[in-house]
């Protein structure tokens, strides 16, 4: 049995933290430890207690004085957009047409797909992200390459090939039947294989014909346990175009409702400009609004109203994500920093504890995977990030004035990035320090 005992300051959330002083919302041990055995968390608590449980001869990795948290979860990200990130000067629809779609055509080449999948997961791990909900390109082989790479690393992913059969160049189009058949084959090959899960992925209403939307609905009916991921209400021109394409619909959300795509495993990227009716429809179905702050700022899409959605009579389930390559950083710390600023522009604040709840347990609950990841609870998978709040000279200096855990977390979010990620464990194995630096 492979065992490893991590010593450090352990932090795991129990529920939503109401304020920066909400001590009951988390479990924290100043001299804490996590015992990992065969890819799972076997015990967590004070070092003295866990070391006794671990028994003699167990290898100890001393991470003191760093923080040990559950690995971060990125709830919406595009694998084929690593070479799209930082493309200048366009709003959503032009950005897709000018940069994104041409780049995604390259993923017809399986070798290219495998190379980018490898570099993508390396980049995720370097930044402390251990689980992603990812979009691959339209090509079946791009999803195969991604799942193969994730499976080799024993990394949990939720992913799918995008279904898209109109309003894009021919190199990124499939057909209704082709997208159905490819999705079926990918589900059969990959869903439930190790830690891989398939997500039915119609890109968005604009790039699917009604026939393809029907196919996506059929897949959802045939596989009710699968996630569905798509985009909703990101940009005003996008919303207007959906109304031209589906003139019968009450609003953008109604299109997905009509085709049976709204449910408690539906991840809807962006959801910035929802009407009250649309927000009600999401709340009633249990669908998840995925907040992608760096992307929304970069593309000038708008300000996601996090607290409006949380506090309404029928609250929305919310996740957060990078949305690389519309998003501008792989780091979930950088993402929550921008989330804080977007929320500030809406006249509110997100308390630092809530931020880290969201990154870990909150995103896991939104993705319905909190039985496996997002906490340090015994029995769950040992996906862990180790953070150093003194990673840079500027952070080190600022730490001289820090008195509370919440302040330290806020500093890590405001100034931190991959440099603050000391180590990452994926299913109990060190994954950052063991990475090939030449890769
Ligand atoms: N809407 C449809 N496709 C995309 C995409 O790749 N990125 C973003 N940000 N929005 C989209
Ligand atoms: Zn996206």
Short mmCIF file of C-alpha atoms and ligand atoms in Angstrom, two decimals:
data_model
loop_
_atom_site.label_atom_id
_atom_site.label_comp_id
_atom_site.label_asym_id
_atom_site.label_seq_id
_atom_site.Cartn_x
_atom_site.Cartn_y
_atom_site.Cartn_z
CA UNK A 1 0.00 0.00 0.00
CA UNK A 2 1.48 3.40 -1.03
CA UNK A 3 1.20 5.88 1.83
CA UNK A 4 2.36 9.45 2.23
CA UNK A 5 1.88 11.75 5.20
CA UNK A 6 1.77 15.48 4.50
CA UNK A 7 2.47 17.82 7.39
CA UNK A 8 1.41 21.47 7.26
CA UNK A 9 -1.46 23.84 7.96
CA UNK A 10 -4.52 21.98 6.72
CA UNK A 11 -7.64 23.83 5.58
CA UNK A 12 -10.87 22.37 4.27
CA UNK A 13 -14.33 23.92 4.03
CA UNK A 14 -17.45 22.50 5.62
CA UNK A 15 -19.99 24.95 4.20
CA UNK A 16 -20.38 28.45 2.68
CA UNK A 17 -18.56 30.99 4.90
CA UNK A 18 -20.88 33.87 5.76
CA UNK A 19 -18.05 36.25 6.61
CA UNK A 20 -14.28 36.45 7.03
CA UNK A 21 -14.84 35.56 10.71
CA UNK A 22 -17.02 32.51 10.11
CA UNK A 23 -14.84 30.04 12.03
CA UNK A 24 -17.46 27.29 11.92
CA UNK A 25 -17.37 27.13 8.13
CA UNK A 26 -14.01 25.38 7.88
CA UNK A 27 -11.69 22.89 9.54
CA UNK A 28 -8.17 24.21 10.12
CA UNK A 29 -5.18 22.68 11.90
CA UNK A 30 -2.12 24.82 12.58
CA UNK A 31 0.07 21.70 12.94
CA UNK A 32 -2.02 19.46 10.77
CA UNK A 33 -1.55 16.46 8.55
CA UNK A 34 -3.15 14.53 5.74
CA UNK A 35 -2.49 10.84 5.36
CA UNK A 36 -2.81 9.65 1.78
CA UNK A 37 -3.06 5.96 0.98
CA UNK A 38 -3.61 4.44 -2.45
CA UNK A 39 -4.79 7.67 -3.99
CA UNK A 40 -7.31 8.47 -1.27
CA UNK A 41 -7.29 10.56 1.86
CA UNK A 42 -7.06 8.07 4.72
CA UNK A 43 -7.00 10.54 7.63
CA UNK A 44 -6.84 14.24 8.37
CA UNK A 45 -6.42 16.17 11.61
CA UNK A 46 -3.66 17.25 13.95
CA UNK A 47 -0.22 15.93 13.06
CA UNK A 48 0.11 14.07 16.37
CA UNK A 49 -3.19 12.27 15.83
CA UNK A 50 -2.70 11.44 12.15
CA UNK A 51 0.94 10.36 12.64
CA UNK A 52 -0.23 7.83 15.24
CA UNK A 53 -2.82 6.46 12.82
CA UNK A 54 -0.23 6.28 10.03
CA UNK A 55 2.01 4.00 12.08
CA UNK A 56 5.76 3.47 11.86
CA UNK A 57 7.80 3.98 8.74
CA UNK A 58 5.39 6.12 6.74
CA UNK A 59 7.11 8.69 4.53
CA UNK A 60 6.45 12.24 5.80
CA UNK A 61 6.61 15.31 3.58
CA UNK A 62 6.99 18.35 5.79
CA UNK A 63 5.26 21.28 4.12
CA UNK A 64 5.30 23.54 7.16
CA UNK A 65 4.62 26.49 7.26
CA UNK A 66 2.60 26.17 4.06
CA UNK A 67 -1.14 25.66 3.70
CA UNK A 68 -2.54 22.31 2.56
CA UNK A 69 -5.90 22.55 0.77
CA UNK A 70 -7.99 20.45 -1.57
CA UNK A 71 -6.82 20.92 -5.18
CA UNK A 72 -8.55 23.68 -7.13
CA UNK A 73 -11.37 22.97 -9.58
CA UNK A 74 -11.74 24.83 -12.88
CA UNK A 75 -15.34 24.46 -14.01
CA UNK A 76 -15.02 25.71 -17.61
CA UNK A 77 -11.93 25.78 -19.80
CA UNK A 78 -11.07 25.17 -23.47
CA UNK A 79 -8.15 22.83 -24.11
CA UNK A 80 -7.59 23.86 -27.77
CA UNK A 81 -7.27 27.53 -26.87
CA UNK A 82 -3.77 27.55 -25.35
CA UNK A 83 -2.53 29.34 -28.46
CA UNK A 84 -5.56 31.65 -28.57
CA UNK A 85 -5.09 33.18 -25.13
CA UNK A 86 -3.99 36.85 -25.40
CA UNK A 87 -5.54 37.50 -28.83
CA UNK A 88 -6.06 41.22 -29.21
CA UNK A 89 -8.98 43.42 -29.88
CA UNK A 90 -12.28 41.60 -30.34
CA UNK A 91 -15.57 40.90 -28.62
CA UNK A 92 -16.96 37.38 -28.43
CA UNK A 93 -18.27 36.67 -31.94
CA UNK A 94 -15.31 38.24 -33.78
CA UNK A 95 -12.91 36.65 -31.33
CA UNK A 96 -14.41 33.24 -32.11
CA UNK A 97 -14.35 33.82 -35.89
CA UNK A 98 -10.97 35.51 -36.13
CA UNK A 99 -8.91 33.56 -33.63
CA UNK A 100 -10.63 30.64 -31.96
CA UNK A 101 -12.26 28.69 -34.76
CA UNK A 102 -9.16 28.85 -37.04
CA UNK A 103 -6.99 27.59 -34.18
CA UNK A 104 -9.38 24.76 -33.33
CA UNK A 105 -9.24 23.46 -36.93
CA UNK A 106 -5.67 22.30 -36.15
CA UNK A 107 -7.01 19.66 -33.77
CA UNK A 108 -7.91 17.39 -36.65
CA UNK A 109 -4.30 16.26 -36.12
CA UNK A 110 -4.27 13.76 -33.25
CA UNK A 111 -0.56 14.38 -32.57
CA UNK A 112 -1.24 18.07 -32.09
CA UNK A 113 -4.15 17.22 -29.80
CA UNK A 114 -1.98 14.99 -27.65
CA UNK A 115 0.79 17.56 -27.39
CA UNK A 116 -1.60 20.31 -26.34
CA UNK A 117 -3.44 18.01 -23.91
CA UNK A 118 -0.12 17.26 -22.22
CA UNK A 119 0.90 20.90 -22.02
CA UNK A 120 -2.57 21.89 -20.89
CA UNK A 121 -2.67 19.46 -17.98
CA UNK A 122 0.90 20.43 -17.04
CA UNK A 123 -0.19 24.04 -16.89
CA UNK A 124 -3.24 23.17 -14.79
CA UNK A 125 -1.15 21.24 -12.30
CA UNK A 126 1.50 23.98 -12.12
CA UNK A 127 -1.26 26.36 -11.06
CA UNK A 128 -2.78 24.05 -8.45
CA UNK A 129 -5.81 22.89 -10.43
CA UNK A 130 -6.48 19.18 -10.11
CA UNK A 131 -9.92 18.86 -11.73
CA UNK A 132 -11.24 20.54 -14.86
CA UNK A 133 -14.49 20.62 -16.80
CA UNK A 134 -13.02 20.97 -20.26
CA UNK A 135 -14.09 21.57 -23.84
CA UNK A 136 -12.11 19.77 -26.53
CA UNK A 137 -12.39 20.67 -30.23
CA UNK A 138 -15.07 19.29 -32.56
CA UNK A 139 -12.73 16.44 -33.54
CA UNK A 140 -13.30 13.16 -31.78
CA UNK A 141 -9.52 12.58 -31.71
CA UNK A 142 -8.98 15.77 -29.69
CA UNK A 143 -11.20 14.40 -26.92
CA UNK A 144 -9.52 11.01 -27.19
CA UNK A 145 -6.11 12.64 -26.82
CA UNK A 146 -7.28 14.64 -23.83
CA UNK A 147 -8.85 11.72 -21.99
CA UNK A 148 -5.82 9.52 -22.70
CA UNK A 149 -3.48 12.12 -21.25
CA UNK A 150 -5.67 12.74 -18.19
CA UNK A 151 -6.13 9.01 -17.63
CA UNK A 152 -2.36 8.43 -17.78
CA UNK A 153 -1.98 10.98 -14.97
CA UNK A 154 -4.96 9.66 -13.02
CA UNK A 155 -6.41 13.17 -13.06
CA UNK A 156 -10.14 13.71 -12.67
CA UNK A 157 -11.70 15.45 -15.66
CA UNK A 158 -15.13 16.11 -17.04
CA UNK A 159 -14.74 16.72 -20.76
CA UNK A 160 -16.31 16.41 -24.16
CA UNK A 161 -15.84 17.09 -27.83
CA UNK A 162 -17.83 20.13 -28.89
CA UNK A 163 -20.83 19.54 -31.12
CA UNK A 164 -21.06 22.29 -33.76
CA UNK A 165 -22.56 22.11 -37.23
CA UNK A 166 -23.10 25.70 -38.41
CA UNK A 167 -21.84 29.30 -38.26
CA UNK A 168 -18.18 28.35 -38.23
CA UNK A 169 -15.53 27.30 -40.80
CA UNK A 170 -15.93 23.81 -42.28
CA UNK A 171 -12.77 22.61 -40.50
CA UNK A 172 -14.58 22.81 -37.16
CA UNK A 173 -17.99 21.53 -38.21
CA UNK A 174 -19.52 18.11 -37.73
CA UNK A 175 -23.05 16.98 -38.57
CA UNK A 176 -25.98 16.12 -36.31
CA UNK A 177 -25.54 12.38 -36.85
CA UNK A 178 -21.72 12.54 -36.81
CA UNK A 179 -21.72 14.44 -33.52
CA UNK A 180 -24.15 11.94 -32.02
CA UNK A 181 -22.09 8.95 -33.15
CA UNK A 182 -18.77 10.44 -32.02
CA UNK A 183 -20.23 11.40 -28.65
CA UNK A 184 -21.67 7.90 -28.19
CA UNK A 185 -18.30 6.33 -29.00
CA UNK A 186 -16.45 8.66 -26.62
CA UNK A 187 -18.95 7.96 -23.83
CA UNK A 188 -18.51 4.26 -24.30
CA UNK A 189 -14.70 4.49 -24.41
CA UNK A 190 -14.10 7.03 -21.67
CA UNK A 191 -17.01 7.74 -19.35
CA UNK A 192 -16.27 6.04 -16.05
CA UNK A 193 -12.84 4.85 -17.15
CA UNK A 194 -10.67 5.58 -14.11
CA UNK A 195 -11.40 9.17 -13.14
CA UNK A 196 -12.71 10.31 -16.54
CA UNK A 197 -16.26 11.57 -17.03
CA UNK A 198 -17.89 12.58 -20.26
CA UNK A 199 -19.81 15.84 -20.74
CA UNK A 200 -22.26 16.23 -23.62
CA UNK A 201 -20.94 19.47 -25.14
CA UNK A 202 -23.04 21.38 -27.68
CA UNK A 203 -20.77 24.44 -27.99
CA UNK A 204 -23.64 26.98 -27.88
CA UNK A 205 -26.98 27.53 -29.58
CA UNK A 206 -25.39 29.61 -32.35
CA UNK A 207 -23.14 26.84 -33.69
CA UNK A 208 -25.74 24.07 -33.62
CA UNK A 209 -28.67 23.57 -35.98
CA UNK A 210 -32.01 22.59 -34.46
CA UNK A 211 -31.29 19.05 -35.71
CA UNK A 212 -28.08 18.94 -33.74
CA UNK A 213 -29.76 20.41 -30.66
CA UNK A 214 -32.27 17.52 -30.94
CA UNK A 215 -29.35 15.10 -31.01
CA UNK A 216 -27.82 16.70 -27.93
CA UNK A 217 -31.20 16.36 -26.20
CA UNK A 218 -31.38 12.69 -27.22
CA UNK A 219 -27.92 12.08 -25.76
CA UNK A 220 -28.99 13.81 -22.54
CA UNK A 221 -32.08 11.57 -22.31
CA UNK A 222 -30.09 8.44 -23.02
CA UNK A 223 -27.39 9.36 -20.47
CA UNK A 224 -29.07 11.25 -17.61
CA UNK A 225 -26.05 10.76 -15.37
CA UNK A 226 -23.76 12.75 -17.68
CA UNK A 227 -22.84 16.40 -17.39
CA UNK A 228 -23.88 18.78 -20.15
CA UNK A 229 -21.79 21.87 -20.81
CA UNK A 230 -22.46 24.85 -23.04
CA UNK A 231 -22.41 28.66 -23.11
CA UNK A 232 -25.28 30.98 -22.19
CA UNK A 233 -25.84 34.73 -22.22
CA UNK A 234 -22.27 35.95 -22.47
CA UNK A 235 -22.54 38.88 -24.85
CA UNK A 236 -25.32 41.13 -26.23
CA UNK A 237 -24.58 40.43 -29.92
CA UNK A 238 -24.55 36.70 -29.15
CA UNK A 239 -27.93 36.93 -27.40
CA UNK A 240 -29.43 38.89 -30.33
CA UNK A 241 -28.13 36.28 -32.81
CA UNK A 242 -29.74 33.43 -30.85
CA UNK A 243 -33.06 35.22 -31.14
CA UNK A 244 -32.66 35.37 -34.95
CA UNK A 245 -31.77 31.69 -35.12
CA UNK A 246 -34.52 30.48 -32.77
CA UNK A 247 -37.29 33.09 -33.29
CA UNK A 248 -39.86 31.01 -31.37
CA UNK A 249 -37.82 31.07 -28.15
CA UNK A 250 -38.81 33.23 -25.19
CA UNK A 251 -35.16 33.96 -24.48
CA UNK A 252 -31.72 32.32 -24.83
CA UNK A 253 -32.26 29.94 -21.89
CA UNK A 254 -35.51 28.75 -23.43
CA UNK A 255 -33.55 27.24 -26.33
CA UNK A 256 -31.67 24.88 -24.03
CA UNK A 257 -34.85 24.16 -22.06
CA UNK A 258 -36.72 23.33 -25.26
CA UNK A 259 -34.15 20.70 -26.26
CA UNK A 260 -34.07 19.10 -22.80
CA UNK A 261 -30.62 20.36 -21.94
CA UNK A 262 -31.32 22.05 -18.62
CA UNK A 263 -30.79 19.93 -15.51
CA UNK A 264 -28.78 19.61 -12.33
CA UNK A 265 -25.66 18.54 -14.24
CA UNK A 266 -25.82 21.33 -16.81
CA UNK A 267 -22.86 23.71 -16.66
CA UNK A 268 -23.65 27.02 -18.34
CA UNK A 269 -20.64 29.19 -19.06
CA UNK A 270 -21.03 32.93 -18.35
CA UNK A 271 -24.77 33.62 -17.65
CA UNK A 272 -24.04 37.34 -17.40
CA UNK A 273 -27.19 38.91 -18.81
CA UNK A 274 -29.95 36.61 -17.52
CA UNK A 275 -33.50 37.92 -17.06
CA UNK A 276 -35.36 36.97 -13.89
CA UNK A 277 -37.27 34.36 -15.87
CA UNK A 278 -34.07 32.82 -17.09
CA UNK A 279 -32.53 32.84 -13.63
CA UNK A 280 -35.69 31.14 -12.30
CA UNK A 281 -35.40 28.49 -15.01
CA UNK A 282 -31.82 27.78 -14.01
CA UNK A 283 -32.68 27.70 -10.31
CA UNK A 284 -35.66 25.38 -10.82
CA UNK A 285 -33.68 22.93 -12.94
CA UNK A 286 -30.61 23.06 -10.69
CA UNK A 287 -28.42 24.13 -13.63
CA UNK A 288 -25.14 25.82 -12.79
CA UNK A 289 -24.07 29.33 -13.77
CA UNK A 290 -20.31 29.31 -14.36
CA UNK A 291 -18.61 32.61 -13.57
CA UNK A 292 -15.52 33.26 -15.72
CA UNK A 293 -14.25 36.66 -14.56
CA UNK A 294 -10.98 37.03 -16.50
CA UNK A 295 -12.75 36.08 -19.72
CA UNK A 296 -15.69 38.38 -19.08
CA UNK A 297 -13.37 41.32 -18.50
CA UNK A 298 -11.00 40.47 -21.36
CA UNK A 299 -13.76 40.11 -23.97
CA UNK A 300 -15.70 43.02 -22.46
CA UNK A 301 -18.70 40.73 -22.01
CA UNK A 302 -20.09 42.15 -18.76
CA UNK A 303 -20.14 41.81 -15.00
CA UNK A 304 -21.54 38.57 -13.55
CA UNK A 305 -23.69 39.51 -10.56
CA UNK A 306 -22.58 36.81 -8.14
CA UNK A 307 -24.50 38.03 -5.10
CA UNK A 308 -27.68 38.79 -7.03
CA UNK A 309 -27.70 35.16 -8.15
CA UNK A 310 -26.79 33.80 -4.74
CA UNK A 311 -29.23 35.83 -2.70
CA UNK A 312 -32.33 35.70 -4.88
CA UNK A 313 -35.40 33.89 -3.57
CA UNK A 314 -34.50 30.96 -5.80
CA UNK A 315 -30.69 30.99 -5.60
CA UNK A 316 -28.52 29.78 -8.44
CA UNK A 317 -25.84 27.18 -8.13
CA UNK A 318 -22.60 28.89 -9.10
CA UNK A 319 -19.16 27.66 -10.12
CA UNK A 320 -16.06 29.63 -11.10
CA UNK A 321 -13.67 29.02 -13.96
CA UNK A 322 -10.81 30.38 -16.04
CA UNK A 323 -12.42 29.98 -19.48
CA UNK A 324 -8.97 29.90 -21.06
CA UNK A 325 -8.44 31.12 -23.85
CA UNK A 326 -11.14 33.83 -23.55
CA UNK A 327 -9.87 33.84 -19.98
CA UNK A 328 -6.43 35.29 -19.47
CA UNK A 329 -4.88 33.13 -16.79
CA UNK A 330 -4.59 29.45 -15.91
CA UNK A 331 -4.55 30.24 -12.20
CA UNK A 332 -7.67 29.90 -10.10
CA UNK A 333 -6.05 32.31 -7.60
CA UNK A 334 -5.79 34.95 -10.34
CA UNK A 335 -9.35 34.05 -11.36
CA UNK A 336 -10.73 34.67 -7.86
CA UNK A 337 -8.80 37.95 -7.69
CA UNK A 338 -10.63 39.09 -10.82
CA UNK A 339 -13.89 37.66 -9.44
CA UNK A 340 -13.43 39.85 -6.39
CA UNK A 341 -13.03 42.91 -8.62
CA UNK A 342 -16.05 42.09 -10.79
CA UNK A 343 -18.12 41.64 -7.64
CA UNK A 344 -16.73 44.95 -6.32
CA UNK A 345 -17.92 46.68 -9.50
CA UNK A 346 -21.37 45.33 -8.66
CA UNK A 347 -21.06 47.13 -5.30
CA UNK A 348 -20.41 44.01 -3.22
CA UNK A 349 -17.55 42.05 -1.72
CA UNK A 350 -16.65 38.36 -1.73
CA UNK A 351 -15.11 37.44 1.60
CA UNK A 352 -11.79 35.57 1.35
CA UNK A 353 -13.09 32.43 3.01
CA UNK A 354 -15.98 32.28 0.54
CA UNK A 355 -13.48 32.62 -2.28
CA UNK A 356 -11.59 29.49 -1.22
CA UNK A 357 -14.80 27.64 -0.46
CA UNK A 358 -15.81 28.40 -4.04
CA UNK A 359 -12.50 27.20 -5.49
CA UNK A 360 -12.70 23.90 -3.69
CA UNK A 361 -15.88 22.59 -2.12
CA UNK A 362 -18.17 25.11 -3.84
CA UNK A 363 -17.02 24.14 -7.32
CA UNK A 364 -17.10 20.46 -6.37
CA UNK A 365 -20.71 20.80 -5.17
CA UNK A 366 -21.67 22.74 -8.30
CA UNK A 367 -20.19 19.93 -10.41
CA UNK A 368 -21.82 17.24 -8.22
CA UNK A 369 -18.43 15.69 -7.47
CA UNK A 370 -17.99 16.70 -3.83
CA UNK A 371 -18.21 13.05 -2.81
CA UNK A 372 -14.81 12.63 -4.51
CA UNK A 373 -12.95 15.98 -4.51
CA UNK A 374 -13.04 19.51 -3.11
CA UNK A 375 -12.52 18.68 0.57
CA UNK A 376 -9.99 16.85 2.72
CA UNK A 377 -12.56 14.38 3.96
CA UNK A 378 -11.32 10.82 4.53
CA UNK A 379 -12.38 8.48 1.75
CA UNK A 380 -12.23 11.15 -0.95
CA UNK A 381 -9.54 11.34 -3.62
CA UNK A 382 -6.19 12.74 -2.55
CA UNK A 383 -6.08 15.79 -4.85
CA UNK A 384 -4.24 18.45 -2.91
CA UNK A 385 -2.56 21.82 -3.37
CA UNK A 386 0.13 23.27 -1.09
CA UNK A 387 0.30 27.07 -0.99
CA UNK A 388 3.04 29.47 0.14
CA UNK A 389 1.87 32.97 1.01
CA UNK A 390 5.50 34.18 1.04
CA UNK A 391 6.27 33.06 -2.50
CA UNK A 392 7.59 36.41 -3.74
CA UNK A 393 9.45 39.27 -2.04
CA UNK A 394 6.34 41.44 -2.24
CA UNK A 395 4.16 38.73 -0.70
CA UNK A 396 6.76 38.07 1.99
CA UNK A 397 6.82 41.74 2.95
CA UNK A 398 3.02 41.98 3.01
CA UNK A 399 2.91 38.89 5.23
CA UNK A 400 4.66 40.91 7.97
CA UNK A 401 1.34 42.70 8.52
CA UNK A 402 -0.94 39.67 8.25
CA UNK A 403 -2.64 38.44 11.41
CA UNK A 404 -5.47 36.13 10.42
CA UNK A 405 -5.97 33.14 8.15
CA UNK A 406 -8.54 35.07 6.12
CA UNK A 407 -6.02 37.88 5.54
CA UNK A 408 -3.39 35.39 4.44
CA UNK A 409 -5.82 33.75 2.01
CA UNK A 410 -6.77 37.13 0.61
CA UNK A 411 -3.11 37.99 0.08
CA UNK A 412 -2.59 34.68 -1.72
CA UNK A 413 -5.57 35.43 -3.96
CA UNK A 414 -4.56 39.02 -4.64
CA UNK A 415 -0.84 38.51 -5.30
CA UNK A 416 -0.53 34.77 -5.81
CA UNK A 417 -0.15 32.69 -8.96
CA UNK A 418 1.76 29.53 -9.90
CA UNK A 419 4.74 30.74 -7.85
CA UNK A 420 2.64 30.33 -4.71
CA UNK A 421 1.88 26.70 -5.57
CA UNK A 422 4.58 24.72 -3.79
CA UNK A 423 3.34 21.25 -4.62
CA UNK A 424 0.30 19.50 -6.04
CA UNK A 425 -0.81 15.93 -5.37
CA UNK A 426 -2.98 14.16 -7.91
CA UNK A 427 -4.57 11.00 -6.54
CA UNK A 428 -1.94 10.90 -3.82
CA UNK A 429 1.12 11.39 -6.03
CA UNK A 430 3.33 14.49 -6.23
CA UNK A 431 2.58 16.02 -9.61
CA UNK A 432 4.22 19.45 -9.71
CA UNK A 433 7.70 18.69 -8.40
CA UNK A 434 7.90 15.61 -10.58
CA UNK A 435 7.02 17.43 -13.80
CA UNK A 436 9.60 17.34 -16.55
CA UNK A 437 10.94 20.92 -16.72
CA UNK A 438 12.02 20.42 -20.34
CA UNK A 439 8.56 19.36 -21.51
N1 LIG B 1 -19.11 30.76 -26.78
C1 LIG B 1 -19.01 29.74 -27.66
N2 LIG B 1 -17.77 29.27 -27.73
C2 LIG B 1 -17.04 29.97 -26.86
C3 LIG B 1 -15.66 29.95 -26.49
O1 LIG B 1 -14.85 29.16 -26.96
N3 LIG B 1 -15.29 30.85 -25.55
C4 LIG B 1 -16.15 31.74 -24.99
N4 LIG B 1 -15.71 32.59 -24.07
N5 LIG B 1 -17.44 31.80 -25.35
C5 LIG B 1 -17.87 30.93 -26.27
ZN1 LIG B 2 -16.03 28.97 -22.85
#
